[in-house]
XYZ file of C-alpha atoms in Angstrom:
566
model
C 142.856 167.554 47.845
C 141.716 169.903 50.614
C 144.019 172.900 51.090
C 143.983 175.360 53.945
C 144.239 179.077 53.391
C 147.575 180.443 54.606
C 145.849 182.427 57.389
C 144.233 179.268 58.771
C 147.300 177.027 58.899
C 148.408 178.362 62.262
C 144.965 177.994 63.906
C 144.646 174.521 62.331
C 147.916 173.368 63.913
C 146.878 174.968 67.209
C 143.484 173.258 67.111
C 145.137 169.911 66.350
C 147.519 170.263 69.317
C 144.612 171.091 71.646
C 142.577 168.186 70.260
C 145.490 165.807 70.967
C 145.822 167.226 74.498
C 142.095 166.784 75.231
C 142.122 163.300 73.717
C 145.114 162.256 75.828
C 144.032 163.718 79.171
C 140.221 163.737 79.030
C 138.868 161.330 76.431
C 141.458 158.563 76.907
C 141.281 158.347 80.751
C 137.475 158.301 80.714
C 137.471 155.762 77.876
C 139.896 153.564 79.855
C 137.542 153.623 82.836
C 134.587 152.619 80.660
C 136.647 149.974 78.824
C 137.895 148.292 82.020
C 134.333 148.156 83.371
C 133.470 145.799 80.495
C 136.587 143.598 80.747
C 136.561 140.099 82.213
C 139.154 140.168 85.058
C 140.302 136.637 84.296
C 140.252 136.380 80.494
C 140.482 140.060 79.484
C 137.578 139.682 77.059
C 134.413 141.739 76.767
C 131.775 140.911 79.386
C 128.748 142.249 81.228
C 129.484 140.124 84.287
C 130.916 143.101 86.195
C 127.622 144.984 85.947
C 125.754 141.791 86.837
C 127.942 141.461 89.945
C 127.296 145.097 90.803
C 123.524 144.673 90.829
C 123.816 141.432 92.798
C 125.744 143.149 95.599
C 123.464 144.543 98.295
C 125.988 147.219 99.338
C 126.307 148.541 95.786
C 122.542 148.598 95.229
C 122.105 150.426 98.534
C 124.859 152.884 97.558
C 123.190 153.510 94.196
C 119.795 154.135 95.791
C 121.364 156.338 98.476
C 123.204 158.482 95.929
C 120.058 159.062 93.863
C 118.027 159.729 97.023
C 120.578 162.189 98.433
C 120.841 164.058 95.114
C 117.048 164.351 94.745
C 116.510 165.413 98.358
C 119.342 167.933 98.114
C 117.565 169.481 95.112
C 114.326 169.622 97.143
C 115.956 171.221 100.210
C 118.038 173.583 98.066
C 114.833 174.645 96.272
C 113.115 175.365 99.587
C 116.019 177.643 100.514
C 116.564 179.303 97.121
C 112.987 179.970 96.001
C 111.985 182.403 98.784
C 115.287 184.297 98.499
C 114.971 184.601 94.714
C 111.263 185.495 94.797
C 111.430 188.055 97.606
C 114.421 189.908 96.145
C 112.896 189.898 92.639
C 109.253 190.627 93.566
C 109.302 193.141 96.418
C 110.875 196.484 97.280
C 112.732 196.451 100.568
C 116.112 197.574 101.824
C 119.036 195.185 101.560
C 117.903 193.083 98.591
C 121.331 193.404 96.925
C 123.063 192.374 100.168
C 120.720 189.420 100.532
C 121.555 188.227 97.010
C 125.278 188.650 97.703
C 125.119 186.715 100.984
C 123.113 184.027 99.222
C 126.090 183.394 96.907
C 128.641 183.159 99.758
C 128.204 179.378 100.358
C 129.712 178.669 96.928
C 132.994 180.116 98.216
C 133.438 177.215 100.636
C 133.541 173.614 99.343
C 130.988 171.460 101.185
C 133.527 169.057 102.696
C 135.353 171.953 104.412
C 132.405 172.836 106.624
C 131.085 169.284 107.101
C 132.797 168.701 110.458
C 131.825 172.165 111.705
C 128.225 171.379 110.752
C 128.375 168.263 112.927
C 129.412 170.404 115.893
C 126.518 172.785 115.256
C 123.735 170.423 114.161
C 124.939 166.934 115.151
C 123.332 164.701 117.760
C 125.391 166.453 120.453
C 125.803 169.715 118.557
C 124.939 173.222 119.668
C 121.402 173.335 118.244
C 120.315 169.916 119.536
C 121.816 170.579 122.970
C 119.686 173.720 123.233
C 116.590 171.950 121.870
C 117.041 169.137 124.371
C 117.528 171.575 127.229
C 114.542 173.745 126.325
C 112.019 171.272 124.896
C 113.321 167.788 125.684
C 113.649 166.645 122.052
C 116.210 166.822 119.245
C 116.246 166.848 115.430
C 118.443 164.359 113.479
C 119.933 167.000 111.145
C 123.236 165.183 110.669
C 122.305 161.538 111.102
C 123.592 159.384 108.228
C 122.331 160.497 104.841
C 120.518 163.444 106.446
C 123.897 165.020 107.162
C 125.041 164.717 103.552
C 121.752 166.161 102.265
C 121.883 169.021 104.765
C 125.501 170.012 104.067
C 125.208 169.653 100.279
C 121.935 171.614 100.156
C 123.373 174.543 102.110
C 126.380 174.650 99.810
C 124.848 174.135 96.366
C 121.519 175.987 96.650
C 123.109 179.157 95.108
C 123.075 177.369 91.735
C 119.278 177.455 91.878
C 119.264 180.962 93.366
C 121.465 182.384 90.595
C 119.571 180.794 87.716
C 116.104 181.362 89.179
C 116.830 185.019 89.976
C 117.997 185.576 86.400
C 114.857 183.899 85.048
C 112.579 186.001 87.261
C 114.315 189.180 86.104
C 113.690 188.238 82.468
C 109.935 187.638 82.807
C 107.909 190.096 80.753
C 106.051 192.162 83.332
C 103.244 192.867 80.844
C 102.231 189.208 81.234
C 101.867 189.749 84.955
C 99.814 192.874 84.353
C 97.531 190.990 81.958
C 97.037 188.180 84.479
C 96.176 190.684 87.207
C 93.683 192.425 84.917
C 92.003 189.029 84.452
C 91.716 188.563 88.224
C 94.781 186.476 89.079
C 96.676 187.457 92.210
C 98.704 186.067 95.080
C 99.426 182.348 95.019
C 97.382 181.781 91.857
C 99.438 184.388 89.973
C 102.650 182.766 91.176
C 101.478 179.237 90.301
C 99.981 180.038 86.862
C 102.322 182.772 85.544
C 105.522 183.340 87.534
C 106.573 179.751 88.278
C 105.993 178.342 84.748
C 107.857 181.233 83.086
C 110.806 180.893 85.465
C 111.002 177.114 85.008
C 113.991 177.129 82.577
C 116.161 178.900 85.153
C 114.996 176.624 87.935
C 115.605 173.424 85.961
C 119.095 174.595 84.945
C 120.007 175.246 88.576
C 118.395 172.041 89.840
C 120.298 169.950 87.272
C 123.593 171.458 88.443
C 122.736 170.724 92.077
C 121.841 167.117 91.238
C 125.097 166.526 89.334
C 127.302 168.163 91.966
C 125.694 166.242 94.842
C 125.532 162.926 92.981
C 129.272 162.767 92.313
C 130.611 164.590 95.401
C 133.233 162.583 97.269
C 134.634 164.736 100.070
C 131.456 165.403 102.060
C 130.336 161.754 102.475
C 133.894 160.707 103.366
C 134.270 163.369 106.057
C 130.839 162.535 107.474
C 131.790 158.829 107.460
C 128.954 157.965 105.060
C 130.469 155.338 102.781
C 127.326 153.700 101.400
C 127.154 156.030 98.378
C 128.549 155.569 94.874
C 131.413 158.106 94.858
C 132.875 156.918 98.208
C 132.480 153.305 97.090
C 134.386 153.994 93.859
C 137.173 155.660 95.838
C 137.332 152.927 98.469
C 137.330 150.094 95.919
C 140.274 151.585 94.032
C 142.302 152.631 97.088
C 141.517 149.662 99.354
C 140.959 146.727 96.997
C 143.279 147.848 94.208
C 143.487 149.534 90.837
C 142.560 146.286 89.074
C 139.261 145.859 90.920
C 136.504 146.084 88.271
C 133.829 147.359 90.660
C 135.494 150.752 90.993
C 135.238 151.149 87.214
C 131.645 149.920 87.052
C 130.663 152.485 89.688
C 132.534 155.162 87.727
C 130.591 154.329 84.555
C 127.319 154.614 86.478
C 128.401 158.005 87.855
C 129.198 159.274 84.354
C 125.950 157.921 82.892
C 123.784 159.508 85.573
C 125.592 162.847 85.374
C 125.074 162.933 81.604
C 121.507 161.638 81.958
C 120.537 164.394 84.381
C 121.789 167.020 81.913
C 119.894 165.336 79.076
C 116.672 165.170 81.096
C 116.928 168.851 82.040
C 117.419 169.813 78.387
C 114.680 167.474 77.141
C 112.211 168.791 79.697
C 112.579 172.312 78.313
C 113.027 171.445 74.642
C 109.392 171.203 73.508
C 108.008 174.020 75.627
C 107.932 177.690 74.717
C 108.814 180.182 77.442
C 109.468 183.176 75.213
C 107.517 186.412 75.309
C 106.298 188.084 72.136
C 106.513 191.550 73.640
C 108.869 193.003 76.185
C 107.101 195.095 78.768
C 110.046 195.771 81.070
C 112.785 194.070 83.021
C 111.522 191.474 85.419
C 108.495 191.200 87.665
C 106.704 194.270 88.912
C 108.058 195.119 92.339
C 105.669 196.298 94.999
C 106.069 197.576 98.527
C 105.417 195.298 101.471
C 102.932 196.002 104.233
C 104.171 196.029 107.851
C 103.191 192.416 108.560
C 104.368 191.253 105.127
C 107.706 192.962 105.690
C 108.067 191.286 109.090
C 107.322 187.885 107.582
C 109.665 188.410 104.630
C 112.553 189.630 106.760
C 112.044 186.860 109.306
C 112.139 184.221 106.572
C 115.205 185.741 104.923
C 117.127 186.151 108.193
C 116.340 182.547 109.148
C 117.472 181.204 105.771
C 120.649 183.307 105.645
C 121.555 182.330 109.210
C 121.125 178.704 108.198
C 123.165 178.890 104.991
C 125.977 180.880 106.626
C 126.178 178.532 109.626
C 128.954 176.359 108.077
C 131.193 179.435 107.856
C 130.412 180.402 111.433
C 131.005 176.849 112.667
C 134.301 176.597 110.788
C 135.491 179.913 112.233
C 134.567 178.880 115.789
C 136.258 175.511 115.354
C 139.440 177.150 114.056
C 139.737 179.276 117.227
C 138.191 176.868 119.775
C 140.228 174.806 122.238
C 137.757 172.029 123.131
C 134.308 171.849 121.579
C 132.477 168.715 122.639
C 129.052 168.308 124.246
C 128.848 172.094 124.529
C 126.980 174.867 122.757
C 130.224 176.784 122.158
C 133.949 175.975 122.506
C 135.314 176.005 126.071
C 137.906 178.658 125.227
C 139.585 180.290 122.254
C 143.156 180.189 121.021
C 145.417 181.002 118.066
C 147.306 177.729 118.484
C 145.566 176.052 115.541
C 146.676 178.809 113.188
C 150.192 178.588 114.637
C 150.181 174.853 113.864
C 149.115 175.535 110.297
C 151.831 178.143 109.741
C 154.483 175.908 111.338
C 153.643 172.544 109.783
C 151.095 172.875 107.003
C 152.034 175.852 104.864
C 153.351 173.459 102.210
C 149.709 172.631 101.437
C 149.107 176.301 100.607
C 152.349 176.571 98.624
C 151.565 173.436 96.626
C 148.052 174.701 95.929
C 149.295 178.067 94.670
C 151.716 176.233 92.343
C 149.250 173.599 91.112
C 146.236 175.889 90.755
C 148.334 178.753 89.397
C 149.867 176.679 86.595
C 146.499 175.059 85.880
C 144.809 178.477 85.723
C 147.417 179.805 83.288
C 147.092 176.677 81.135
C 143.295 177.008 81.175
C 143.275 180.573 79.879
C 145.901 179.788 77.226
C 143.860 176.820 75.996
C 140.614 178.769 76.446
C 141.845 181.688 74.325
C 143.099 179.292 71.644
C 139.829 177.356 71.476
C 137.786 180.571 71.492
C 139.807 181.944 68.584
C 139.589 178.721 66.559
C 135.835 178.431 67.159
C 134.858 182.075 66.591
C 137.437 183.337 64.121
C 138.003 180.445 61.713
C 135.944 178.194 59.466
C 137.915 175.036 60.223
C 135.931 171.818 59.987
C 135.133 170.295 63.381
C 136.179 173.404 65.304
C 133.080 173.353 67.515
C 134.012 169.886 68.729
C 136.907 171.477 70.610
C 134.347 173.484 72.585
C 132.093 170.458 73.119
C 134.879 168.153 74.317
C 136.488 170.753 76.587
C 133.117 171.580 78.153
C 132.280 167.868 78.575
C 134.592 167.680 81.594
C 131.797 169.366 83.579
C 129.802 166.134 83.299
C 132.747 163.922 84.329
C 132.841 163.348 88.108
C 136.193 164.177 89.676
C 136.590 160.717 91.171
C 136.102 159.177 87.707
C 138.797 161.376 86.178
C 141.120 160.516 89.072
C 140.550 156.786 88.570
C 141.076 157.225 84.828
C 144.425 158.927 85.454
C 145.496 156.180 87.843
C 144.608 153.534 85.271
C 146.183 155.362 82.336
C 149.354 156.789 83.883
C 150.141 154.753 87.025
C 153.128 153.027 85.400
C 154.218 155.961 83.237
C 157.248 158.135 83.936
C 158.191 161.439 82.337
C 161.193 160.840 80.053
C 164.390 161.986 81.770
C 162.701 162.335 85.188
C 163.590 159.634 87.703
C 161.419 160.892 90.579
C 157.962 159.323 90.284
C 156.562 162.038 92.555
C 157.449 164.658 89.937
C 155.380 162.680 87.457
C 152.354 162.915 89.733
C 152.973 166.622 90.270
C 152.527 167.048 86.545
C 149.528 164.687 86.575
C 147.788 166.683 89.327
C 148.343 169.929 87.422
C 146.987 168.416 84.204
C 143.982 166.991 86.061
C 143.196 170.390 87.576
C 143.612 171.980 84.143
C 141.108 169.574 82.588
C 138.637 169.883 85.475
C 138.543 173.696 85.441
C 139.021 174.324 81.716
C 135.268 174.919 81.073
C 135.253 177.915 83.450
C 138.126 179.665 81.655
C 136.787 178.645 78.245
C 133.380 180.201 78.832
C 135.006 183.445 80.013
C 137.322 183.561 76.987
C 134.496 182.803 74.538
C 132.378 185.581 76.046
C 135.302 188.008 75.913
C 136.116 187.264 72.261
C 132.459 187.541 71.257
C 132.549 191.125 72.517
C 135.552 192.013 70.316
C 134.333 193.307 66.963
C 135.969 191.708 63.952
C 136.010 195.134 62.305
C 138.822 196.111 64.692
C 140.910 193.166 63.493
C 140.151 193.997 59.874
C 141.187 197.607 60.452
C 144.516 196.484 61.942
C 145.158 194.170 58.996
C 144.289 196.938 56.546
C 146.979 199.050 58.233
C 149.581 196.370 57.527
C 149.496 194.122 60.600
C 149.679 190.399 60.005
C 147.393 187.909 61.782
C 149.822 187.229 64.624
C 150.392 190.926 65.287
C 146.651 191.573 65.190
C 145.983 188.891 67.793
C 148.818 190.088 70.029
C 148.251 193.845 69.742
C 144.473 194.073 69.304
C 142.568 190.914 70.244
C 144.358 189.876 73.452
C 144.344 193.352 75.057
C 140.609 193.666 74.388
C 140.042 190.198 75.846
C 142.142 190.900 78.941
C 139.199 191.307 81.318
C 137.684 187.973 80.324
C 141.083 186.268 80.399
C 141.781 187.497 83.928
C 138.287 186.519 85.083
C 138.766 183.057 83.580
C 142.136 182.646 85.288
C 140.868 183.739 88.684
C 137.801 181.495 88.457
C 139.871 178.480 87.396
C 142.482 179.175 90.080
C 139.946 179.648 92.890
C 137.968 176.505 92.095
C 141.074 174.372 91.436
C 142.472 175.444 94.812
C 139.803 173.437 96.668
C 139.426 170.460 94.304
C 139.411 167.199 96.291
C 137.597 164.499 94.303
C 140.366 164.208 91.694
C 143.469 165.166 93.671
C 142.759 162.752 96.535
C 143.307 159.928 94.044
C 146.581 161.320 92.688
C 148.574 162.446 95.738
C 151.801 160.426 96.016
C 152.821 161.713 99.459
C 151.507 164.256 101.957
C 154.346 166.747 101.450
C 153.276 167.190 97.827
C 149.532 167.368 98.532
C 147.332 170.419 97.815
C 145.199 172.363 100.279
C 142.008 170.309 99.975
C 143.898 167.080 100.702
C 145.518 168.705 103.748
C 142.141 169.728 105.160
C 140.827 166.208 104.603
C 143.851 164.684 106.377
C 143.560 166.991 109.390
C 139.828 166.367 109.768
C 140.317 162.604 110.134
C 141.212 162.896 113.837
C 139.639 164.947 116.677
C 143.048 166.460 117.505
C 143.480 167.654 113.939
C 140.085 169.310 113.553
C 141.228 172.663 114.946
C 144.202 172.998 112.560
C 142.030 171.521 109.787
C 139.438 174.235 110.397
C 142.180 176.898 110.389
C 143.407 175.525 107.073
C 139.798 175.549 105.870
C 139.462 179.223 106.803
C 142.585 179.940 104.748
C 140.990 178.054 101.842
C 137.798 180.097 102.146
C 139.817 183.327 102.257
C 141.837 182.227 99.217
C 138.725 181.354 97.190
C 136.887 184.427 98.471
C 139.671 186.743 97.334
C 139.737 185.001 93.979
C 135.972 185.332 93.574
C 136.077 189.000 94.545
C 138.902 189.728 92.114
C 137.017 187.912 89.371
C 133.907 190.039 89.917
C 136.070 193.172 90.143
C 137.727 192.417 86.813
C 134.414 191.608 85.118
C 132.724 194.754 86.434
C 135.685 196.931 85.442
C 135.608 195.444 81.945
C 131.893 196.191 81.644
C 132.429 199.767 82.827
C 135.192 200.314 80.281
C 133.031 198.867 77.485
C 130.126 201.105 78.475
C 132.454 204.116 78.567
C 133.796 203.289 75.101
C 130.243 202.817 73.806
C 129.313 206.210 75.240
C 132.225 207.861 73.476
C 131.115 206.392 70.139
């Protein structure tokens, strides 16, 4: 009979509790969605008729094609934006490269649905840009028409995923390879095409896969742009309009999950059998060279144009939040603080609810993240790595699918001893946010624990401390930077989650911030207050992101200082 060592009994019980939690609130809801998709509505038996009906329905086929098309085109447009920014800042010496990289990451602070309406006012058929184009040249550009609008908004928001990963890949290229290629006569475009681009491909593919997944399962942006012929909006509309028993919502959810997982698999398979490693290390990143006067003008012009474009949603949202009337005009007619007054008088409960929901979810994420990190890295328990795999798997589960799974699994469930059904959904929203953002905290906690030497724990135990005291007095303080970074990241991203929470809100007074913005943006009269609420969301996430970076950088500085002392 298998017996655990006394020191591993506590972690074993902890791992079992976490496994039960993940099974109940991640595996079970997703399994219920998949199971219902294969059930015959009339007999309750196994059937493929639901998928047959899906592919017979012209609207569903069109939605499927549109979702794939939008995701692919968003990757293309995001690549066009990200590649020059990454290449110029990695390849050339010129002032402001650090600022350019920082501004390139700013779009991630604002969820795409928040700036969607503002983008219509800037780039729509009667928006600022097209009004000026029509006045000056007599023609317009359909930036925001139908699927174009979704592609445009999503590309401007998610391109930093490619920028981040591609910049890191470019910085890791062995510059001796570039020198060798130049000695053999390669230069300019040929050098980029034959050496730089192939060696940076792993970073690009990783970023492109993230963009595809995020765009493919995004719900808020198509809904706010009134584009319903896509899979995520169709899943939401089938469940909310037709009913929770409608099988088509579950079939669409299964397709969303399959394609999200498939895109990850394809990105990994593409890189698996190719070698991008360097035998020698000639220095960090590409050789940087100075730009000539005309080259500098071209580079700066391109960068300024791209940054103006990617920051336009923030500008549009800010103008909308202060504008009185903005219709058929390049700029608002006048400016006012009335929208912010409306928010502070009638909509602060959205902010309060968000702080409560996201705060509890963030705390739960770091507690679970620390526990999983410890079980995975500090024990030899069988199956421990599956905790990491399952917790991280929520990244590949679209938010709308998890929301539908929760509705199906818990719609008739009440917390024992609690008579208010709304309280049950409060708890459900918090758990959903915890599951959705757990991977962010988990990765931070794993990284933090990996940097804590086991020799420090052994030294504490040699001095008489037991395992619990060692964890509390040695491990957790040394992990504090990573724990705080994980909390802030989970909190900031949970604060603007819409795809899951929109399915779970019982009434408006208990809704979070993202739901409030969505509600306001449904009517022209509510767009000003909705934009003001959106600005508050951006500020909230921006502060969280800044604090996260501050904590991480401080932790690195302290580690470097300690290393210098030793």
